[in-house]
Short mmCIF file of C-alpha atoms and ligand atoms in Angstrom, two decimals:
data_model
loop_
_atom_site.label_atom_id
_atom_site.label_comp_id
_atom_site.label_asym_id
_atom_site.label_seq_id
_atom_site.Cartn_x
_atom_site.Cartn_y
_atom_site.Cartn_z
CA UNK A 675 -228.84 -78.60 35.80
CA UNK A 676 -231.90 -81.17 34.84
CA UNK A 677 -230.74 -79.96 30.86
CA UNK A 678 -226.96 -81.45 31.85
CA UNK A 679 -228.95 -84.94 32.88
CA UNK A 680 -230.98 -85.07 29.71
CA UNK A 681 -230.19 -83.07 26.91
CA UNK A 682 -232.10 -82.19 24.93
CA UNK A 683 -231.95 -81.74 20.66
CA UNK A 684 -231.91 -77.90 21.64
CA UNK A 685 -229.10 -78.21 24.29
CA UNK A 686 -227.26 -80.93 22.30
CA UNK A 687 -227.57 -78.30 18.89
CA UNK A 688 -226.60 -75.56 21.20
CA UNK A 689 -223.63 -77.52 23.33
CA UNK A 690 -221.98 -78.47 19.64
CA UNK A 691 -222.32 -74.85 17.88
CA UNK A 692 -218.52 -75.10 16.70
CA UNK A 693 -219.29 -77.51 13.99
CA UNK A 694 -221.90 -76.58 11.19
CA UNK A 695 -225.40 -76.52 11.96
CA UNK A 696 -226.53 -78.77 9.01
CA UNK A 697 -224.10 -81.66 9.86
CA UNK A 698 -225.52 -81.84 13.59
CA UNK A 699 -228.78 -81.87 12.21
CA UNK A 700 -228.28 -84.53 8.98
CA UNK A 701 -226.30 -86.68 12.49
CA UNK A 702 -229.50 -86.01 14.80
CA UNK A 703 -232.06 -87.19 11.58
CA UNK A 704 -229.93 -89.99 10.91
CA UNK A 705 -229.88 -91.09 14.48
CA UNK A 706 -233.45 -90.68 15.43
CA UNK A 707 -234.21 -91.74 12.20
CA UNK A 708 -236.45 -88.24 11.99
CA UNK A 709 -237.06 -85.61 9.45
CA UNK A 710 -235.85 -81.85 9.81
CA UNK A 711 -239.05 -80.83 9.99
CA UNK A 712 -239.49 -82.97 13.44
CA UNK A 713 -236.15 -81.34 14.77
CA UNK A 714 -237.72 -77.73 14.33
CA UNK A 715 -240.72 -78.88 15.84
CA UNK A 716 -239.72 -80.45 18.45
CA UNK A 717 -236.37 -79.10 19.72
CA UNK A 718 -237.75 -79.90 23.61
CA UNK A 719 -237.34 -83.71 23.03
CA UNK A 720 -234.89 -85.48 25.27
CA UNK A 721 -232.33 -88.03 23.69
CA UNK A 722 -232.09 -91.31 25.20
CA UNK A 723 -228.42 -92.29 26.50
CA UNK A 724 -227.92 -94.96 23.49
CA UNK A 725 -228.76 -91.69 21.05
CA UNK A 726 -226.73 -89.73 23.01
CA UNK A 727 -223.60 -91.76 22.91
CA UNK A 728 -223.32 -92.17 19.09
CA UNK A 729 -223.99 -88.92 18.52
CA UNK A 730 -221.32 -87.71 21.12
CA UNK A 731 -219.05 -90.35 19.17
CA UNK A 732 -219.68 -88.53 15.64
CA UNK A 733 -218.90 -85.34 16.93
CA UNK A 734 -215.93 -86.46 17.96
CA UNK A 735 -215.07 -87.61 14.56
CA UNK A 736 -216.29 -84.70 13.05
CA UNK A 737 -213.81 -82.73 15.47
CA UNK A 738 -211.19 -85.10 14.00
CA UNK A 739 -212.13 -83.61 10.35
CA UNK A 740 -213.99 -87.87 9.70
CA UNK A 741 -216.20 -86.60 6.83
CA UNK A 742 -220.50 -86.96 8.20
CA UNK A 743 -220.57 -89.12 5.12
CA UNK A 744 -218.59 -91.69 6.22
CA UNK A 745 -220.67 -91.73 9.40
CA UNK A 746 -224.29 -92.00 8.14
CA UNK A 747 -222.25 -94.13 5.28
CA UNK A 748 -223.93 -92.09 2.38
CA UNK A 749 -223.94 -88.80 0.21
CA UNK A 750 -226.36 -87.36 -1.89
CA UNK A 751 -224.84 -86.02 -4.76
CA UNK A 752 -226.94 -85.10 -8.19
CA UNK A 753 -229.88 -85.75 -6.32
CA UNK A 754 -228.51 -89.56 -6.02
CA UNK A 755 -228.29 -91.35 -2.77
CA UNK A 756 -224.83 -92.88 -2.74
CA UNK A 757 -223.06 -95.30 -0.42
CA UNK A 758 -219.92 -94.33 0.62
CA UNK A 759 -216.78 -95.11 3.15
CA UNK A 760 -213.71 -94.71 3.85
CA UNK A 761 -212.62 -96.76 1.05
CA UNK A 762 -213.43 -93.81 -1.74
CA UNK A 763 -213.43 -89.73 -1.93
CA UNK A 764 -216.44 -88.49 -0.33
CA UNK A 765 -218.41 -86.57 -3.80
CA UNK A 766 -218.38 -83.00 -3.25
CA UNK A 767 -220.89 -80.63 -5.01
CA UNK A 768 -218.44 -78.84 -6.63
CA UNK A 769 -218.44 -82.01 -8.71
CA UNK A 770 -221.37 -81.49 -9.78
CA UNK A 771 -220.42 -78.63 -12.72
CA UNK A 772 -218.14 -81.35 -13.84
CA UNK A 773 -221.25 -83.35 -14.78
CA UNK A 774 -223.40 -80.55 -16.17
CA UNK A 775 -220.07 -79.61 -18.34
CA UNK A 776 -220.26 -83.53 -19.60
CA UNK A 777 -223.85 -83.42 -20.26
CA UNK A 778 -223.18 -80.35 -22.40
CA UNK A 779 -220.59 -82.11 -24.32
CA UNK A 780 -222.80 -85.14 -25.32
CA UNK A 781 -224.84 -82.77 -26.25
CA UNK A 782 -222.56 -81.31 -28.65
CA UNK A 783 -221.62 -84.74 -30.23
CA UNK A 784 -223.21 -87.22 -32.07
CA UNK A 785 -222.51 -90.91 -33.45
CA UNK A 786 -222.21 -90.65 -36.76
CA UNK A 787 -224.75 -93.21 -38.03
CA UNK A 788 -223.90 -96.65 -37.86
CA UNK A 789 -221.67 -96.60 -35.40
CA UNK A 790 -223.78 -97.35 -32.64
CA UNK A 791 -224.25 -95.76 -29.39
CA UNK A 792 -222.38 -92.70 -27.88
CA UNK A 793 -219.86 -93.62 -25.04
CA UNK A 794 -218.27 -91.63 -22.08
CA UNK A 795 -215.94 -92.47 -19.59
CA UNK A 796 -215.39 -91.46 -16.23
CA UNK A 797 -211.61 -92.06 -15.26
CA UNK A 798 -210.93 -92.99 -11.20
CA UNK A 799 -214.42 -93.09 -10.96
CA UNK A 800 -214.49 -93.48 -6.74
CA UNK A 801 -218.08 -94.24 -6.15
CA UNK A 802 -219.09 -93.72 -9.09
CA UNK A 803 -220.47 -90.79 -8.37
CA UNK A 804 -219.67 -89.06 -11.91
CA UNK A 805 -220.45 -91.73 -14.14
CA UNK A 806 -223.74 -92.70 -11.98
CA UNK A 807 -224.85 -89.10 -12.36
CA UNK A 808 -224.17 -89.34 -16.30
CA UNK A 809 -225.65 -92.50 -16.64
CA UNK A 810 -228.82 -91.08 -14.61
CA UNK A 811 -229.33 -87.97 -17.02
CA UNK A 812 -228.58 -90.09 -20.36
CA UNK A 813 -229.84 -93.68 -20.17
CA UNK A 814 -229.17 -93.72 -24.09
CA UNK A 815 -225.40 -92.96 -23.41
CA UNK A 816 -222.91 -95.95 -22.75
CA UNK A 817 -221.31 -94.93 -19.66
CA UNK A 818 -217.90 -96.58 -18.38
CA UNK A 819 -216.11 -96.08 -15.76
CA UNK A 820 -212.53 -96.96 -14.48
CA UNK A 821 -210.50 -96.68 -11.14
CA UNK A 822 -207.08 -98.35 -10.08
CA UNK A 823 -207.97 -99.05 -6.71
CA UNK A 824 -210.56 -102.76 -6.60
CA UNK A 825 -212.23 -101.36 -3.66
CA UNK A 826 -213.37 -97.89 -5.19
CA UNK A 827 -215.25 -100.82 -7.82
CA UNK A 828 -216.72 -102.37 -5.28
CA UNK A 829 -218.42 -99.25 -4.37
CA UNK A 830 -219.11 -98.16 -7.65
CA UNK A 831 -220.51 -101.52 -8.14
CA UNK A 832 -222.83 -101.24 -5.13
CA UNK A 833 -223.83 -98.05 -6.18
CA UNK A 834 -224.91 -98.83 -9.75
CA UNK A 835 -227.25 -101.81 -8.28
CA UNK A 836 -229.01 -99.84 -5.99
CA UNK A 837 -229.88 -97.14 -8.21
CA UNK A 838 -230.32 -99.13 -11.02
CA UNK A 839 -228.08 -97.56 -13.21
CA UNK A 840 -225.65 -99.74 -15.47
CA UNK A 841 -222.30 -98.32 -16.04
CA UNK A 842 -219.64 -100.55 -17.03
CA UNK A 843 -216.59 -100.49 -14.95
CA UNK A 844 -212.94 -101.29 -15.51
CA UNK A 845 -209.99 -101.37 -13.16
CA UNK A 846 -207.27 -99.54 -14.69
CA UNK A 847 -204.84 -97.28 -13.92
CA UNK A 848 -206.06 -94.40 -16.08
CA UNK A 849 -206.14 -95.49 -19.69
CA UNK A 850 -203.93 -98.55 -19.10
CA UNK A 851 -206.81 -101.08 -19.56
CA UNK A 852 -208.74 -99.22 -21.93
CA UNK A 853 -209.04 -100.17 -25.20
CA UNK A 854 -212.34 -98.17 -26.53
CA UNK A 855 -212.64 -95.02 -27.82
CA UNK A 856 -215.07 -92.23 -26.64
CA UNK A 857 -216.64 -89.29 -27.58
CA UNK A 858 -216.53 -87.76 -24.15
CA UNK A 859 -214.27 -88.15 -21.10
CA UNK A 860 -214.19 -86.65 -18.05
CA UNK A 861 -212.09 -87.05 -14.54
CA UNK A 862 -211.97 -85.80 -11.01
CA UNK A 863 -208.48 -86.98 -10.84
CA UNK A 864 -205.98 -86.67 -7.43
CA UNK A 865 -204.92 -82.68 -7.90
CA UNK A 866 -203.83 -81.60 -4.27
CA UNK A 867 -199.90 -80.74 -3.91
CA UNK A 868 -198.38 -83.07 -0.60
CA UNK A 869 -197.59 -79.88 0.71
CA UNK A 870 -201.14 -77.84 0.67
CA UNK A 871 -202.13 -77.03 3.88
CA UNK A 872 -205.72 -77.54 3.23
CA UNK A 873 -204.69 -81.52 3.51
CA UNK A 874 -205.28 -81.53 6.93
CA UNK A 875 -208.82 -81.48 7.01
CA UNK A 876 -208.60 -84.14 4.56
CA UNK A 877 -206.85 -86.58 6.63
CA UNK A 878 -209.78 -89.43 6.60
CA UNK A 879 -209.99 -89.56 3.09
CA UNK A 880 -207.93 -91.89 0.53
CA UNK A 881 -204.90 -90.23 0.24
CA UNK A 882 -204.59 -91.77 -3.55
CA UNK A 883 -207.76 -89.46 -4.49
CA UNK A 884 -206.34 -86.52 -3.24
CA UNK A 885 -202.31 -85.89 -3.85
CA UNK A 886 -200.68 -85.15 -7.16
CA UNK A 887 -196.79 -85.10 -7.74
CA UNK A 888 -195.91 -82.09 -9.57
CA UNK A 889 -197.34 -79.46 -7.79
CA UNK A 890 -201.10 -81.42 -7.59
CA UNK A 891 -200.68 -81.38 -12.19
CA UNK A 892 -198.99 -85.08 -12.80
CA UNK A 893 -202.57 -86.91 -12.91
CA UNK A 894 -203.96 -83.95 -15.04
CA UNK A 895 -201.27 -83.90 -17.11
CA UNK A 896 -200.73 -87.53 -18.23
CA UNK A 897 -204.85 -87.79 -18.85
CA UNK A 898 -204.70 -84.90 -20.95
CA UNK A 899 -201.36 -86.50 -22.68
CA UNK A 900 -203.11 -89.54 -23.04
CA UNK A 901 -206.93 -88.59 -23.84
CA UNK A 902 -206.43 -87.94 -27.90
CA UNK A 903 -205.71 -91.76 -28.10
CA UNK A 904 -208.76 -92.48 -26.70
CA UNK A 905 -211.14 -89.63 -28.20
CA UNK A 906 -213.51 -90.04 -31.05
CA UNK A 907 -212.82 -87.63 -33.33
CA UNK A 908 -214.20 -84.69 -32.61
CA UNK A 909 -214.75 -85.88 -28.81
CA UNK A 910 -214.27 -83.77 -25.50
CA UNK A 911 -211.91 -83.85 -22.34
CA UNK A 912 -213.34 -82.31 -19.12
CA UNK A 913 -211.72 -82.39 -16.29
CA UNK A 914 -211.55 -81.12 -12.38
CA UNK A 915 -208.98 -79.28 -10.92
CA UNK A 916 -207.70 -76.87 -7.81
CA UNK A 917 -208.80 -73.78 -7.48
CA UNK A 918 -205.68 -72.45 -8.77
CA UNK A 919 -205.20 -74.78 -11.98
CA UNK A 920 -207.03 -73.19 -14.28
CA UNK A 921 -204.59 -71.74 -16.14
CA UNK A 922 -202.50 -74.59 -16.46
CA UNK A 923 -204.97 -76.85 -17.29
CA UNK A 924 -205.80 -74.77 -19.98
CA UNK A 925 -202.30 -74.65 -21.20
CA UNK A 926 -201.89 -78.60 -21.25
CA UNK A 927 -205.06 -78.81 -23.13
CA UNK A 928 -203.79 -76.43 -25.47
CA UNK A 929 -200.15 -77.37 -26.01
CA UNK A 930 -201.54 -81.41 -26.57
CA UNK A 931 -203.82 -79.82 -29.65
CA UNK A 932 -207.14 -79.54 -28.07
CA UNK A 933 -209.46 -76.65 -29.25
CA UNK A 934 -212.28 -74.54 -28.09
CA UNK A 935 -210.63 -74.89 -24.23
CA UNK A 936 -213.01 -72.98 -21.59
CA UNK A 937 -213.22 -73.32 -17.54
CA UNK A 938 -216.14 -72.42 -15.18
CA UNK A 939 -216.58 -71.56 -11.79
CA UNK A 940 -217.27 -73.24 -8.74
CA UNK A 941 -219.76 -72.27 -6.25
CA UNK A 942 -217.33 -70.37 -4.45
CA UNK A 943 -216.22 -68.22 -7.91
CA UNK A 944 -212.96 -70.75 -8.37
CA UNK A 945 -211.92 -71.72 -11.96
CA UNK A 946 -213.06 -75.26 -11.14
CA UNK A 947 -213.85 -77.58 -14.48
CA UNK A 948 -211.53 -76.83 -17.83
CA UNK A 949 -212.30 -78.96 -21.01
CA UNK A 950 -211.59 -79.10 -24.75
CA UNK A 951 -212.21 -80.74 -27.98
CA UNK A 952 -209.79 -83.08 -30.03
CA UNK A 953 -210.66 -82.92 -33.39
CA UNK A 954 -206.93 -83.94 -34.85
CA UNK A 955 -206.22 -87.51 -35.98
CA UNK A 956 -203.93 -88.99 -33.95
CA UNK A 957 -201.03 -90.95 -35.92
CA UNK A 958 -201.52 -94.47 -33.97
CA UNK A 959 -205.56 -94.47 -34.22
CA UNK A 960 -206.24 -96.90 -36.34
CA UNK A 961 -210.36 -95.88 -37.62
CA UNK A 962 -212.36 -98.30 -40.00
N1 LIG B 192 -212.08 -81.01 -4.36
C1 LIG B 192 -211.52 -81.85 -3.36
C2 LIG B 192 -211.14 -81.00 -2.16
O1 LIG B 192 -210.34 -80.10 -2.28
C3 LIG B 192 -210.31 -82.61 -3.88
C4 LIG B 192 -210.71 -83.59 -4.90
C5 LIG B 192 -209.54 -84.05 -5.72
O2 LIG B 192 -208.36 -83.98 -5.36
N2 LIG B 192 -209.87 -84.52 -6.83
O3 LIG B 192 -211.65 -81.22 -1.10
#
């Protein structure tokens, strides 16, 4: 068949209809270097053999669960474009309800005059995709950012040069090389259980972003143990976790003395994002 000899974007759509339409289409834009709109239009154009092989090449990698992001080597997320490889989590726009619960917090607060700026922090920041996305919505906001791993900074770094959007970063393992206080903090920390099935599809990804001990709740739990000490008073927690978390997230946020506690939804109706405020005065804080 002349199609077999030169496919074309219609055949090569058609021959890869196992794996989601708008990934083969972001791969053949990326590739051609084209626009959607030029796909549609012209789904009779041939692909040369150089086109051909690295797109046969990504769908192989797709079939091997290799996220499309770390094959076009970015991801949009809050309307940002961000680099990213294999070295950090790929942003997902789940996320995304984390940082509209954030913005809603700093809302909420205020520096009490003379005190200077507001500050948040994102903790295990990856590419900075959180903090980037805070920083982008509240330029008057002092945005920070930590992660334990000196290659996630490196592309949190990148990131917050090419967008032009300062953030300071620290490498730390959670609040270990903190010293500041804030009056909002939020985290996409690892919350998968070693056992979950759903791993397997997450097999490209840093493994250290993903897995939790404890049934997926150690990282949650010691950030939420550990938050108070580094809250302003009055400031808020918010945090990501599995779909079926909820509940004790909201428990650990209760038992540790944090108040008005609430969750929302993903896009697929999971209990996704649970915060709360700290308004107690924590023993060891020295203020003044
Ligand atoms: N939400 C991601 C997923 O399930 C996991 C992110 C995380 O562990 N923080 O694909």
């Amino acid at each position: 068949m002349a199609e077999q000899q030169q496919p074309t974007i219609a055949s090569w759509l058609r021959q890869h209809e196992s794996l989601a339409r708008i990934e083969l289409e972001v791969a053949l834009c990326h590739v051609l270097t084209c626009s959607r709109a030029h796909l549609l239009s012209h789904p009779e154009q041939s692909l040369e053999r150089q086109a051909l092989d690295q797109l046969d090449h990504w769908v192989d990698q797709l079939h091997h669960h290799v996220p499309l992001a770390y094959l076009t080597g970015e991801q949009e997320f809050w309307g940002l474009a961000l680099s990213v490889d294999e070295r950090v989590l790929v942003p997902r726009p789940d996320t995304e309800i984390l940082v509209e619960r954030a913005l809603e917090c700093l809302q909420e607060v205020s520096a009490p005059a003379g005190t200077g700026d507001l500050m948040a922090l994102d903790l295990g920041t990856g590419s900075g995709a959180i903090a980037l996305a805070m920083a982008h919505e509240r330029r008057d906001v002092r945005i920070h950012a930590c992660d334990v791993s000196t290659d996630c900074l490196a592309v949190a770094e990148a990131n917050s040069r090419a967008l032009g959007l300062p953030i300071t970063l620290h490498l730390s393992d959670w609040f270990e090389g903190i010293d500041q206080h804030f009056h909002v903090i939020v985290a996409n920390p690892p919350y998968i259980d070693s056992e979950d099935p759903h791993l397997s599809r997450l097999q490209a990804e840093p493994r250290s972003a993903l897995i939790a001990r404890d049934r997926g709740l150690a990282d949650l739990r010691s950030i939420i143990e550990q938050a108070p000490h580094h809250l302003a008073h009055g400031g808020w927690l918010a945090l990501e976790h599995g779909y079926d978390q909820g509940h004790s997230a909201r428990e650990m946020l209760a038992r540790r003395g944090f108040e008005q506690i609430g969750t929302r939804r993903d896009l697929g109706g999971n209990e996704r994002v649970s915060w709360g405020q700290f308004t107690q005065y924590e023993a060891d804080l020295s203020y003044g």
